[in-house]
Short mmCIF file of C-alpha atoms and ligand atoms in Angstrom, two decimals:
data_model
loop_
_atom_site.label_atom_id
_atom_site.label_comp_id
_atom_site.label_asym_id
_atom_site.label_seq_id
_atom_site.Cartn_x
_atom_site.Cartn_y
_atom_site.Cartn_z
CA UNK A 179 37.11 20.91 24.64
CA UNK A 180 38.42 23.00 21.50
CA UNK A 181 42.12 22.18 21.30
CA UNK A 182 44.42 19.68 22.36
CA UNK A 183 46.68 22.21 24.23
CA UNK A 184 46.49 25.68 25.35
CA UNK A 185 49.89 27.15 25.60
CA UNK A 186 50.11 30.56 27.89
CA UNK A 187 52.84 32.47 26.45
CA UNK A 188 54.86 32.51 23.24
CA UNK A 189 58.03 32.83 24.53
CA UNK A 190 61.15 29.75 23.69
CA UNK A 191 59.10 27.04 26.19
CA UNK A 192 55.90 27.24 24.93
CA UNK A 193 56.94 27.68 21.26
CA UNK A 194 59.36 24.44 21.11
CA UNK A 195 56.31 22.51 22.59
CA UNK A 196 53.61 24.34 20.37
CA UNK A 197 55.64 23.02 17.51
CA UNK A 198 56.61 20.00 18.30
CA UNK A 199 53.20 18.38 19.15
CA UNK A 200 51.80 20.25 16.46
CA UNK A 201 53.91 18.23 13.95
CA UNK A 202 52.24 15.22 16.21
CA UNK A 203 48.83 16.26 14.83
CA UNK A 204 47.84 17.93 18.11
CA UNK A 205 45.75 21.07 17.79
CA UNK A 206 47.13 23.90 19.56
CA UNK A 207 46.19 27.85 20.78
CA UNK A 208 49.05 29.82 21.95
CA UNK A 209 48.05 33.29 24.00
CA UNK A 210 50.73 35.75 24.76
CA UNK A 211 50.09 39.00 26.79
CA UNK A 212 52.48 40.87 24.99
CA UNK A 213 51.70 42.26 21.64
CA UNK A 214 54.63 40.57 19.93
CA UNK A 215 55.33 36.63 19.94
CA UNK A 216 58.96 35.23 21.29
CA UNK A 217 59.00 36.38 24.88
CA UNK A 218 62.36 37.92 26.33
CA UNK A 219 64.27 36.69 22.87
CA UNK A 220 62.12 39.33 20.80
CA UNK A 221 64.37 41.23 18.31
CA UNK A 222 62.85 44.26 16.40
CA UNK A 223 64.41 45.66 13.26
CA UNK A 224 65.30 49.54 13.91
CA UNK A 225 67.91 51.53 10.98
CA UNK A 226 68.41 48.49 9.39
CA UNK A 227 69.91 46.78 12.55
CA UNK A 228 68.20 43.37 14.61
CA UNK A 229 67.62 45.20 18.31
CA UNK A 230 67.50 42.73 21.64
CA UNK A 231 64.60 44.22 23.12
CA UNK A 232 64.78 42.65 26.31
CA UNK A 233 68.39 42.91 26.70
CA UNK A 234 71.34 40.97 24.73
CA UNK A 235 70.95 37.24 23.96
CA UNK A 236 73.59 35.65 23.25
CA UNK A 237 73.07 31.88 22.07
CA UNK A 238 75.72 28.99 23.30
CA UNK A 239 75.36 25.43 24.28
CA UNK A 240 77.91 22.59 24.46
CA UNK A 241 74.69 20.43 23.34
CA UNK A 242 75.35 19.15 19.97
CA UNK A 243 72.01 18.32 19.36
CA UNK A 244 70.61 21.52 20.75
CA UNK A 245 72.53 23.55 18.64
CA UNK A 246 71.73 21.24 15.61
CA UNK A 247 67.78 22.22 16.57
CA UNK A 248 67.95 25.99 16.37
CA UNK A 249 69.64 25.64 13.44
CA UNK A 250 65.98 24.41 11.74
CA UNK A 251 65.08 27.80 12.53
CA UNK A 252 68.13 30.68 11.77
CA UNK A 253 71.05 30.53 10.41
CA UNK A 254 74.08 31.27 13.39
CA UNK A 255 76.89 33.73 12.51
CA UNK A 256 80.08 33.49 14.88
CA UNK A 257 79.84 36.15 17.08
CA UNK A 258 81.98 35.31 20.32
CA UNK A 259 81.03 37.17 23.25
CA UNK A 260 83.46 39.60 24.90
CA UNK A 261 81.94 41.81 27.28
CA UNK A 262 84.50 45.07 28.08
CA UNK A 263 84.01 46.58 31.96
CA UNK A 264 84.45 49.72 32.05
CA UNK A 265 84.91 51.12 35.72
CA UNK A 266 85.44 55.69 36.35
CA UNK A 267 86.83 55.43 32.82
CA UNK A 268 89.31 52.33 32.81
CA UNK A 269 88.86 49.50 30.38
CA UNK A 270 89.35 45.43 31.25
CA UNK A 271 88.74 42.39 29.45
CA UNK A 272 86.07 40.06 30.55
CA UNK A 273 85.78 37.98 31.91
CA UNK A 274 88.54 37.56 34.02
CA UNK A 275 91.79 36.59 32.21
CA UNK A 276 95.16 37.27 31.21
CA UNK A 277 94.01 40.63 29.32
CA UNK A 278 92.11 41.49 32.33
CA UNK A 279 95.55 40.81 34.94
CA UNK A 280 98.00 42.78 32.73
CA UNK A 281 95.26 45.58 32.26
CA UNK A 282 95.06 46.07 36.37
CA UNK A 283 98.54 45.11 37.57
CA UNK A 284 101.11 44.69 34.45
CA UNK A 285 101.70 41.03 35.16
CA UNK A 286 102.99 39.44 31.71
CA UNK A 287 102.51 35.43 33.00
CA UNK A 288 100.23 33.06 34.81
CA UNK A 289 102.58 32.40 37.64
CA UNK A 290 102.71 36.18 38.16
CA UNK A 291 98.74 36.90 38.37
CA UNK A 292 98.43 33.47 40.25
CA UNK A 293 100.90 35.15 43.09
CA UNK A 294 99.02 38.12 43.06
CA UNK A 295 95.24 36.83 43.76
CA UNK A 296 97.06 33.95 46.27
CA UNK A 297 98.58 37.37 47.92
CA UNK A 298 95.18 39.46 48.03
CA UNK A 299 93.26 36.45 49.12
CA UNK A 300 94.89 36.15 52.09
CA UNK A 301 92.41 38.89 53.49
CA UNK A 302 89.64 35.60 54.02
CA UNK A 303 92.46 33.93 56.05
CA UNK A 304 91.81 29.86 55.98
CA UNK A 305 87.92 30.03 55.75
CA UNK A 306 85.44 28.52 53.18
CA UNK A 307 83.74 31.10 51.43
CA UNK A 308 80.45 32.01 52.58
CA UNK A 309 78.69 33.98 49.96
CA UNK A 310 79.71 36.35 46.96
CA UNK A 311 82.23 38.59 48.14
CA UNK A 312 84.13 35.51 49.86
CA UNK A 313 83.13 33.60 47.03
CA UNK A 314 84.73 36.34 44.92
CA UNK A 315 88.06 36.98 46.45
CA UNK A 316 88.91 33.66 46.98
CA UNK A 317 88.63 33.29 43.09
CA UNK A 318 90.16 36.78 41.65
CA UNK A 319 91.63 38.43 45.14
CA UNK A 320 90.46 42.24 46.26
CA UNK A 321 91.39 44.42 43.32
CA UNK A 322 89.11 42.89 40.77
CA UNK A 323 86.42 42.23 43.56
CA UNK A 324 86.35 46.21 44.31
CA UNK A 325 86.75 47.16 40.65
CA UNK A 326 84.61 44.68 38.61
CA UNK A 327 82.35 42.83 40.92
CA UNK A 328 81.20 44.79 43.97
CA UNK A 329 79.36 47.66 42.42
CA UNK A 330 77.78 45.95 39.09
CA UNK A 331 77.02 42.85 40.83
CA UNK A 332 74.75 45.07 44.06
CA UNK A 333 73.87 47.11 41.06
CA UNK A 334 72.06 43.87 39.11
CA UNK A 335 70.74 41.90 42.27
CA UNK A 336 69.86 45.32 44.71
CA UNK A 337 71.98 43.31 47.10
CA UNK A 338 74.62 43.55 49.33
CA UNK A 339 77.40 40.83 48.13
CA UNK A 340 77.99 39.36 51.72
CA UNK A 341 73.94 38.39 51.34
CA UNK A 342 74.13 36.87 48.11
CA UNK A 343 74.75 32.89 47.14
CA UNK A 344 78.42 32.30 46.33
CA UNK A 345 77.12 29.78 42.93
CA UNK A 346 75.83 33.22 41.28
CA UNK A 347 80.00 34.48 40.75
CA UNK A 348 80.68 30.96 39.84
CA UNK A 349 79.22 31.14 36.49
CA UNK A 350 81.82 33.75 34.96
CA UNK A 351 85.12 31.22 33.96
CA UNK A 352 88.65 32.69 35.39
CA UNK A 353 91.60 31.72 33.07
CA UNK A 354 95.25 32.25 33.14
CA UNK A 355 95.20 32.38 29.47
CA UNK A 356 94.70 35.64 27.36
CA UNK A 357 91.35 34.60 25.94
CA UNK A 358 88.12 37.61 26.11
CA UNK A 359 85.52 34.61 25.33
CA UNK A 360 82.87 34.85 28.00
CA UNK A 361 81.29 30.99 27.51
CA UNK A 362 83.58 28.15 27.89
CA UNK A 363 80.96 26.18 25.59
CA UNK A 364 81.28 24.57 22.52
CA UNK A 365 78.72 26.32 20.27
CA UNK A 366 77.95 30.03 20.11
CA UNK A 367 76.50 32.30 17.81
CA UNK A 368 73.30 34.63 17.21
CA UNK A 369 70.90 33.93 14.63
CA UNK A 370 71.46 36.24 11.48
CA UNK A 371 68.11 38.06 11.17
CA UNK A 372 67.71 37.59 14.67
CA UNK A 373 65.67 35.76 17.13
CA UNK A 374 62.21 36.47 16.33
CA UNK A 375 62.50 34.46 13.44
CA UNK A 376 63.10 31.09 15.30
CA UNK A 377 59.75 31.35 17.51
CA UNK A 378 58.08 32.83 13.90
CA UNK A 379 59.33 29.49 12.41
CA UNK A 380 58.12 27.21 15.24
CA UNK A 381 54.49 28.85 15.20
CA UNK A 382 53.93 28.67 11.63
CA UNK A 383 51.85 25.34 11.35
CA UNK A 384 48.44 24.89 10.03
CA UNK A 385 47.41 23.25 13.41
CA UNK A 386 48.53 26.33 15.82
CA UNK A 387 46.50 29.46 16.42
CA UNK A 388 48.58 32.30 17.87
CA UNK A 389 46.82 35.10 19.85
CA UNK A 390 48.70 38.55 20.93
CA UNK A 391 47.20 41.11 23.77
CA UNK A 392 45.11 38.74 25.55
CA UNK A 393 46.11 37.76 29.71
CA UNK A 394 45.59 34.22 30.83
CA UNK A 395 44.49 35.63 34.02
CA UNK A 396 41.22 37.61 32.34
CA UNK A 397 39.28 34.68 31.50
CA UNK A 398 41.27 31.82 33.63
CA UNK A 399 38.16 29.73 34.22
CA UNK A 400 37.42 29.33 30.37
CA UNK A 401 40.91 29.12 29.17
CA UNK A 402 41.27 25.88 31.64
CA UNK A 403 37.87 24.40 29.73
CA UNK A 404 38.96 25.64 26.35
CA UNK A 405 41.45 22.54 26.11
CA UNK A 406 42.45 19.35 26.97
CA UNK A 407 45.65 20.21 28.68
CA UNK A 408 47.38 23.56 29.31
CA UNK A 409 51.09 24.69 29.23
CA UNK A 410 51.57 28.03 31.42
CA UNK A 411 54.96 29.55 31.16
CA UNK A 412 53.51 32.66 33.04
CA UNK A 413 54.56 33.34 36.60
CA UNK A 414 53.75 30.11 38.97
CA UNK A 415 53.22 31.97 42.10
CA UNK A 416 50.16 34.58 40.08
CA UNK A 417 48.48 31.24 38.65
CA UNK A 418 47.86 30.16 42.48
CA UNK A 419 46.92 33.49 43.32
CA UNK A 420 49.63 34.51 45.20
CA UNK A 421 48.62 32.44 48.05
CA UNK A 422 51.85 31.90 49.75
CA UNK A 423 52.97 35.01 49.20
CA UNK A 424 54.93 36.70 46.39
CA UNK A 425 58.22 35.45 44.76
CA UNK A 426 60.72 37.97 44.31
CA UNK A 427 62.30 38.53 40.69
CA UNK A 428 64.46 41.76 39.82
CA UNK A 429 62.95 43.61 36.83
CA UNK A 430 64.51 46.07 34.24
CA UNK A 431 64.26 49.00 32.47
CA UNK A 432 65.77 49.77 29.04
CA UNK A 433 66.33 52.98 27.54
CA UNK A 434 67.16 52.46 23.92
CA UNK A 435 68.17 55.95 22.09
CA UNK A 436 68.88 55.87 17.85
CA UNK A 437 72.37 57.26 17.47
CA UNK A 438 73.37 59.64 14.24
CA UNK A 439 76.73 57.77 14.58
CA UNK A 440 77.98 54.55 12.85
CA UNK A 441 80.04 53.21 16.20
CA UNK A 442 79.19 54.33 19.43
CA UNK A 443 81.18 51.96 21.77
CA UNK A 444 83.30 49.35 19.47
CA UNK A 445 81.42 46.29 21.22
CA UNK A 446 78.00 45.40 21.67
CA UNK A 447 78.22 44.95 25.59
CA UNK A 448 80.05 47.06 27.83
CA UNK A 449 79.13 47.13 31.17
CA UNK A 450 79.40 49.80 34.19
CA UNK A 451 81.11 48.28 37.26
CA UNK A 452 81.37 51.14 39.36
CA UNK A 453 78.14 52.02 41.54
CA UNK A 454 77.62 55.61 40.88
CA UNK A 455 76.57 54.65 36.88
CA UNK A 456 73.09 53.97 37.60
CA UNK A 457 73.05 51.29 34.95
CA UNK A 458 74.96 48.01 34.42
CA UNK A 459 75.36 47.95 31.03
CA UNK A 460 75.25 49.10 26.90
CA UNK A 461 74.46 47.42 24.40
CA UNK A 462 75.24 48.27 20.75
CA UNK A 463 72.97 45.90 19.07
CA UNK A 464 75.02 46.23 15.30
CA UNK A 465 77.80 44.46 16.94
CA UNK A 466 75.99 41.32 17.40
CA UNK A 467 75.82 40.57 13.44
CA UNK A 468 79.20 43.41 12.70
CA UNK A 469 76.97 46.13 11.37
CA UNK A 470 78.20 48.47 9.14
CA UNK A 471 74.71 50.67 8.93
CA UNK A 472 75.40 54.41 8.92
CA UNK A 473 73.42 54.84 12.54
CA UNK A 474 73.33 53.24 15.56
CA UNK A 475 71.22 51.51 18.23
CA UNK A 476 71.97 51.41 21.81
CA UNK A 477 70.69 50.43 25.20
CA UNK A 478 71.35 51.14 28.68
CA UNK A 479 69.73 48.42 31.01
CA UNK A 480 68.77 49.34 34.47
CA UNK A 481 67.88 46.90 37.32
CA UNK A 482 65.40 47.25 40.06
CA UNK A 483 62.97 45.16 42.46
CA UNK A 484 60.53 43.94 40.92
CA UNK A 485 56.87 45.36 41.84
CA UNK A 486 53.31 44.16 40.98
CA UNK A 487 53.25 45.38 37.39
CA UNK A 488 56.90 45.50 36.45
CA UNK A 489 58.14 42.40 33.80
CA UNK A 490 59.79 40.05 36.26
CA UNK A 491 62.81 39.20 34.28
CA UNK A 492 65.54 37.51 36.90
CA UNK A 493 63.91 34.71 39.69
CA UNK A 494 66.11 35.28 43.28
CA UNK A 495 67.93 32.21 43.97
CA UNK A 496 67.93 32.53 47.30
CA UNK A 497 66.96 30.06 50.39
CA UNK A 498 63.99 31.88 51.18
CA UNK A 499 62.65 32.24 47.55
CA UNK A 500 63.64 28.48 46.88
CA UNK A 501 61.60 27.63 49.78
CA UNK A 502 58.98 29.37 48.58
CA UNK A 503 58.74 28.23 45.75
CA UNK A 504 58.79 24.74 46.61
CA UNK A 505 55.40 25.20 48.76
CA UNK A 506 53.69 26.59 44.77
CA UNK A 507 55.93 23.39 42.75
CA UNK A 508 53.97 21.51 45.49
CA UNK A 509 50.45 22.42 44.19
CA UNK A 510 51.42 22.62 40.51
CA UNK A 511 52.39 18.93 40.73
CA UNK A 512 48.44 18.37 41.72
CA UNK A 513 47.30 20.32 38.59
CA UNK A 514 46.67 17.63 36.52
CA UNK A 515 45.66 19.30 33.55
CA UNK A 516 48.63 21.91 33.83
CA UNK A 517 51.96 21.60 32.79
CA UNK A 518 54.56 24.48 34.34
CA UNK A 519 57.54 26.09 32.33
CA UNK A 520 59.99 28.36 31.36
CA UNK A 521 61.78 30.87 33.41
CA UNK A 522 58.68 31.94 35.30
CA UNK A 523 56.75 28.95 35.91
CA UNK A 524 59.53 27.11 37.26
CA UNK A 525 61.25 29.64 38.78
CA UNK A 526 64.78 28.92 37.21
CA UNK A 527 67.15 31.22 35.80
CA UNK A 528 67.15 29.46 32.47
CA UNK A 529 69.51 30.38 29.23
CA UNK A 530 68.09 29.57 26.27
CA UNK A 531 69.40 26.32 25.29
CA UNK A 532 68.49 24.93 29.18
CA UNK A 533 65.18 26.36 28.39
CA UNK A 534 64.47 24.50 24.94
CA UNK A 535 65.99 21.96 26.44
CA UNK A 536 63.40 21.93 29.44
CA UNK A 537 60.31 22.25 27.00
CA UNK A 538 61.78 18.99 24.47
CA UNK A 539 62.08 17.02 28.23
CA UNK A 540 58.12 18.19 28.70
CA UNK A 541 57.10 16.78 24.96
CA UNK A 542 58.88 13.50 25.00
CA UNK A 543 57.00 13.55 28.69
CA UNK A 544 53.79 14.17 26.89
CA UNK A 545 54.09 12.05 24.58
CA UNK A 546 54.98 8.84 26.12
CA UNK A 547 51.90 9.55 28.48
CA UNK A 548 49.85 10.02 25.45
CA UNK A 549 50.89 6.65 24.51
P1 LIG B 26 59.74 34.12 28.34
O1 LIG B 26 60.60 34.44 27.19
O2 LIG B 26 59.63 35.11 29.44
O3 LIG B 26 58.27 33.82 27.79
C1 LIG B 26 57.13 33.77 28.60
C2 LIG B 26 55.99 34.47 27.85
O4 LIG B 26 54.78 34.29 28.56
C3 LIG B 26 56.22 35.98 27.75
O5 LIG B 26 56.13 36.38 26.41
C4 LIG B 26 55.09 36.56 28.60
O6 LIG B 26 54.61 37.79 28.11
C5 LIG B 26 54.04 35.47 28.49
N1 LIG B 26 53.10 35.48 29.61
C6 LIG B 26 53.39 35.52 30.93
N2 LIG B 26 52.28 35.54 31.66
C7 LIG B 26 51.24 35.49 30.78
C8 LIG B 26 49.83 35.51 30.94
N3 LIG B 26 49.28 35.60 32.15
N4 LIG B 26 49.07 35.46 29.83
C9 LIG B 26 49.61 35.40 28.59
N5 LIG B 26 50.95 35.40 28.39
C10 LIG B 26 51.75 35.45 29.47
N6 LIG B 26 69.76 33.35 27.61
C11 LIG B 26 70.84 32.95 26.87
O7 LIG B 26 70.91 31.76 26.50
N7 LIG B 26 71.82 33.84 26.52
C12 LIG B 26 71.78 35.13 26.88
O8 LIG B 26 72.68 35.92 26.53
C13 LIG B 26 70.67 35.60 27.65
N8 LIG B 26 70.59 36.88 28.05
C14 LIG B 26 69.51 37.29 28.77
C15 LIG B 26 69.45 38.63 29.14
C16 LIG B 26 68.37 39.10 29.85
C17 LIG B 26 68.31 40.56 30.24
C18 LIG B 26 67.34 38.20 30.25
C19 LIG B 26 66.16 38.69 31.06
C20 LIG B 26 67.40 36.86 29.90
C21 LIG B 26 68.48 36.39 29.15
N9 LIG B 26 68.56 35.05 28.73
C22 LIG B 26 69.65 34.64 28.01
C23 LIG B 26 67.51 34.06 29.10
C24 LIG B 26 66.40 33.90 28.03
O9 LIG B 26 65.74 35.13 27.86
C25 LIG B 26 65.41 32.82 28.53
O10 LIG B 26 66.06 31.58 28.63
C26 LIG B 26 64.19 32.58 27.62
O11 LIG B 26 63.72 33.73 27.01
C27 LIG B 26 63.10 31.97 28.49
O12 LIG B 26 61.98 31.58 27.71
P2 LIG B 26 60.60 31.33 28.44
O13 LIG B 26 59.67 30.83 27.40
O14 LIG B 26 60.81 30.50 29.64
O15 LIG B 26 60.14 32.74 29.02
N1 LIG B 27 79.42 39.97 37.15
C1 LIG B 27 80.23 40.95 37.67
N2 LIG B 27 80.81 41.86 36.84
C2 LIG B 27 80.61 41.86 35.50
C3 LIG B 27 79.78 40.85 34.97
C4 LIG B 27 79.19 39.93 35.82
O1 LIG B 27 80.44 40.99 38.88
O2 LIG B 27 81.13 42.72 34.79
C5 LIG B 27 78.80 39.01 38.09
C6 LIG B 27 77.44 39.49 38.59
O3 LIG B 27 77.34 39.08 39.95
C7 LIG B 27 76.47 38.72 37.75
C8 LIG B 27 77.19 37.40 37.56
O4 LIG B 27 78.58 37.78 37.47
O5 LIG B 27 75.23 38.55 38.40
C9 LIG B 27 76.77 36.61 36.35
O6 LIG B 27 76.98 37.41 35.22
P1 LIG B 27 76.29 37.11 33.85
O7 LIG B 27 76.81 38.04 32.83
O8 LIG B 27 76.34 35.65 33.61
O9 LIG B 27 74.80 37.54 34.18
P2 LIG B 27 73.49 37.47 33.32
O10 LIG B 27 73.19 38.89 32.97
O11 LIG B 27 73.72 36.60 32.13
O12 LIG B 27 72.56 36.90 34.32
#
């Protein structure tokens, strides 16, 4: 046995618990298939500017403690998300709010917008809502359903909204005051220098190896007997060979141009809510940290099925994918030697902070067993 742990993949799970039981004297080899460490959080330094590669990451937590952590590794400016929709040309706030009421139907006060979505939900009659586009009517009535939901939300999940789960809607607040904040949380920020940094900063110990380029799956045998225990943050249902059957994820594509123009779109993240823009959204990466470079980056993000080969980048929580996926939790919990995490080995839509979180749950786990 060479180390004490074998993490697969450098991404925000593997890199909190590379760190922190390296600081417990463990030894520790970290492979990543990628040829860059810090998973989906990777930012890349283009014309002076920090670029999301894998889409825009915006940090927030109402976890005091969790947002004391990351600060041992960046320092947090106070960028405040605002997302703009833009749908055939028209501009609204996000998410939905005051701005967003007065920009579709003039009204100037709560009790006026509450009227109008208790008039347009009427359509549902007296029934619970059943999935999305109930979900979403009940909540904001027809007019913002048809206009900022229906077409970017079938765009993003290559489903109809009458098939998808209602909780999916339920994460974007709804506020009858005029506030463009998309997180209700406490904390929020992005790291200045961005986010490779943080992972940078958790890897750099005398008693962790780091190795780009190289799969899990191309030597899995060996890797297993190259250390005591192993951490795989890869995808759960590939480490058992697929023998269930595949999970479903939706993948993306970005296509990132270099503008010769200092402000392309006044906000990093605008997204497309009609269906005929094949995209859901741009992001101008300056934004992020209020760039004042002389060019500009930006982003269009795509969504798609995912397909053997594709980055999964979004598990489907759906019933049949949650069943699923309990049949592979079932046989992980046998691995003895193998501890599952992240995003893709437990099959969660994690944010960040839910995903350090996850990985600091796993150490103090580790470490009490240990004991
Ligand atoms: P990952 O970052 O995916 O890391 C897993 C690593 O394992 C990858 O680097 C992968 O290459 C490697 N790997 C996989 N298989 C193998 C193998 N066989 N061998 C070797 N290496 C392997 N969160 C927020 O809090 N705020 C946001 O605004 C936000 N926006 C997001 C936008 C998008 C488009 C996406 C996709 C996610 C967003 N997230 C956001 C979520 C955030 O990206 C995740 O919480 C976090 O990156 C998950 O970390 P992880 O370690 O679980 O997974
Ligand atoms: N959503 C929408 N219109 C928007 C933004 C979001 O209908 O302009 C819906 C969509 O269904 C999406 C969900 O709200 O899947 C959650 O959005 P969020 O921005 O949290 O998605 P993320 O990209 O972070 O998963």
């Amino acid at each position: 046995m060479g180390y004490d742990y074998l993490i697969v993949g450098s991404g925000l799970f593997g890199a909190v618990f590379a760190h922190e039981m390296a600081k417990e004297g463990h030894s520790i080899k970290v492979i990543e298939k990628r040829d860059h460490i810090a998973g989906n959080i990777y930012t890349k330094e283009m014309e002076g500017i920090q670029v999301h590669k894998y889409g825009a990451h915006i940090f927030h937590t109402n976890n005091k403690e969790l947002w004391e952590y990351v600060h041992q590794f960046a320092e947090f400016n106070r960028y405040t998300n605002s997302p703009v929709a833009n749908y055939n040309g028209k501009l609204y706030n996000l998410p939905f709010n005051m701005n967003t009421f007065y920009q579709l139907w003039g009204t100037i006060t709560p009790a006026e917008a509450q009227a109008k979505i208790a008039e347009q939900r009427q359509v549902l009659g007296n029934k619970n809502p059943r999935n999305l586009e109930e979900q979403a009517i009940s909540l904001v009535g027809t007019d913002i359903y048809e206009r900022l939901i229906k077409g970017y939300t079938e765009k993003q999940w290559g489903r109809a909204c009458k098939d998808l789960p209602s909780f999916i809607i339920k994460r974007l607040p709804v506020r009858f005051t005029f506030d463009n904040n998309y997180f209700n949380d406490r904390y929020q920020g992005i790291p200045i220098g961005g986010y490779t940094q943080i992972v940078e900063k958790m890897l750099d110990h005398p008693n962790i190896e780091v190795e780009t380029g190289v799969d899990f799956f191309d030597k899995k045998a060996e890797y297993l007997k190259s250390a005591e225990k192993v951490v795989f943050t890869g995808m759960i249902d590939q480490y058992f060979d697929f023998k269930f059957g595949h999970l479903e994820y939706r993948s993306l594509r970005f296509e990132e141009s270099v503008l010769d123009q200092e402000n392309y779109q006044g906000n990093a993240v605008v997204n497309y809510t009609d269906s005929d823009t094949p995209y859901t959204r741009i992001i101008e990466h300056k934004h992020f940290e209020f760039g004042t470079q002389p060019k500009t980056v930006i982003t269009k993000e795509y969504s798609s099925e995912w397909a053997p080969g594709a980055e999964p980048y979004y598990p489907i929580n759906d019933d049949k994918n949650g069943a699923l996926f309990q049949k592979y939790r079932h046989l992980a919990q046998q691995e003895e030697q193998v501890i599952f995490g992240g995003r893709l080995g437990m099959y969660q839509y994690f944010d960040m902070h839910m995903v350090i979180n996850a990985s600091l749950k796993a150490v103090a786990r580790e470490k009490k067993e240990r004991r």
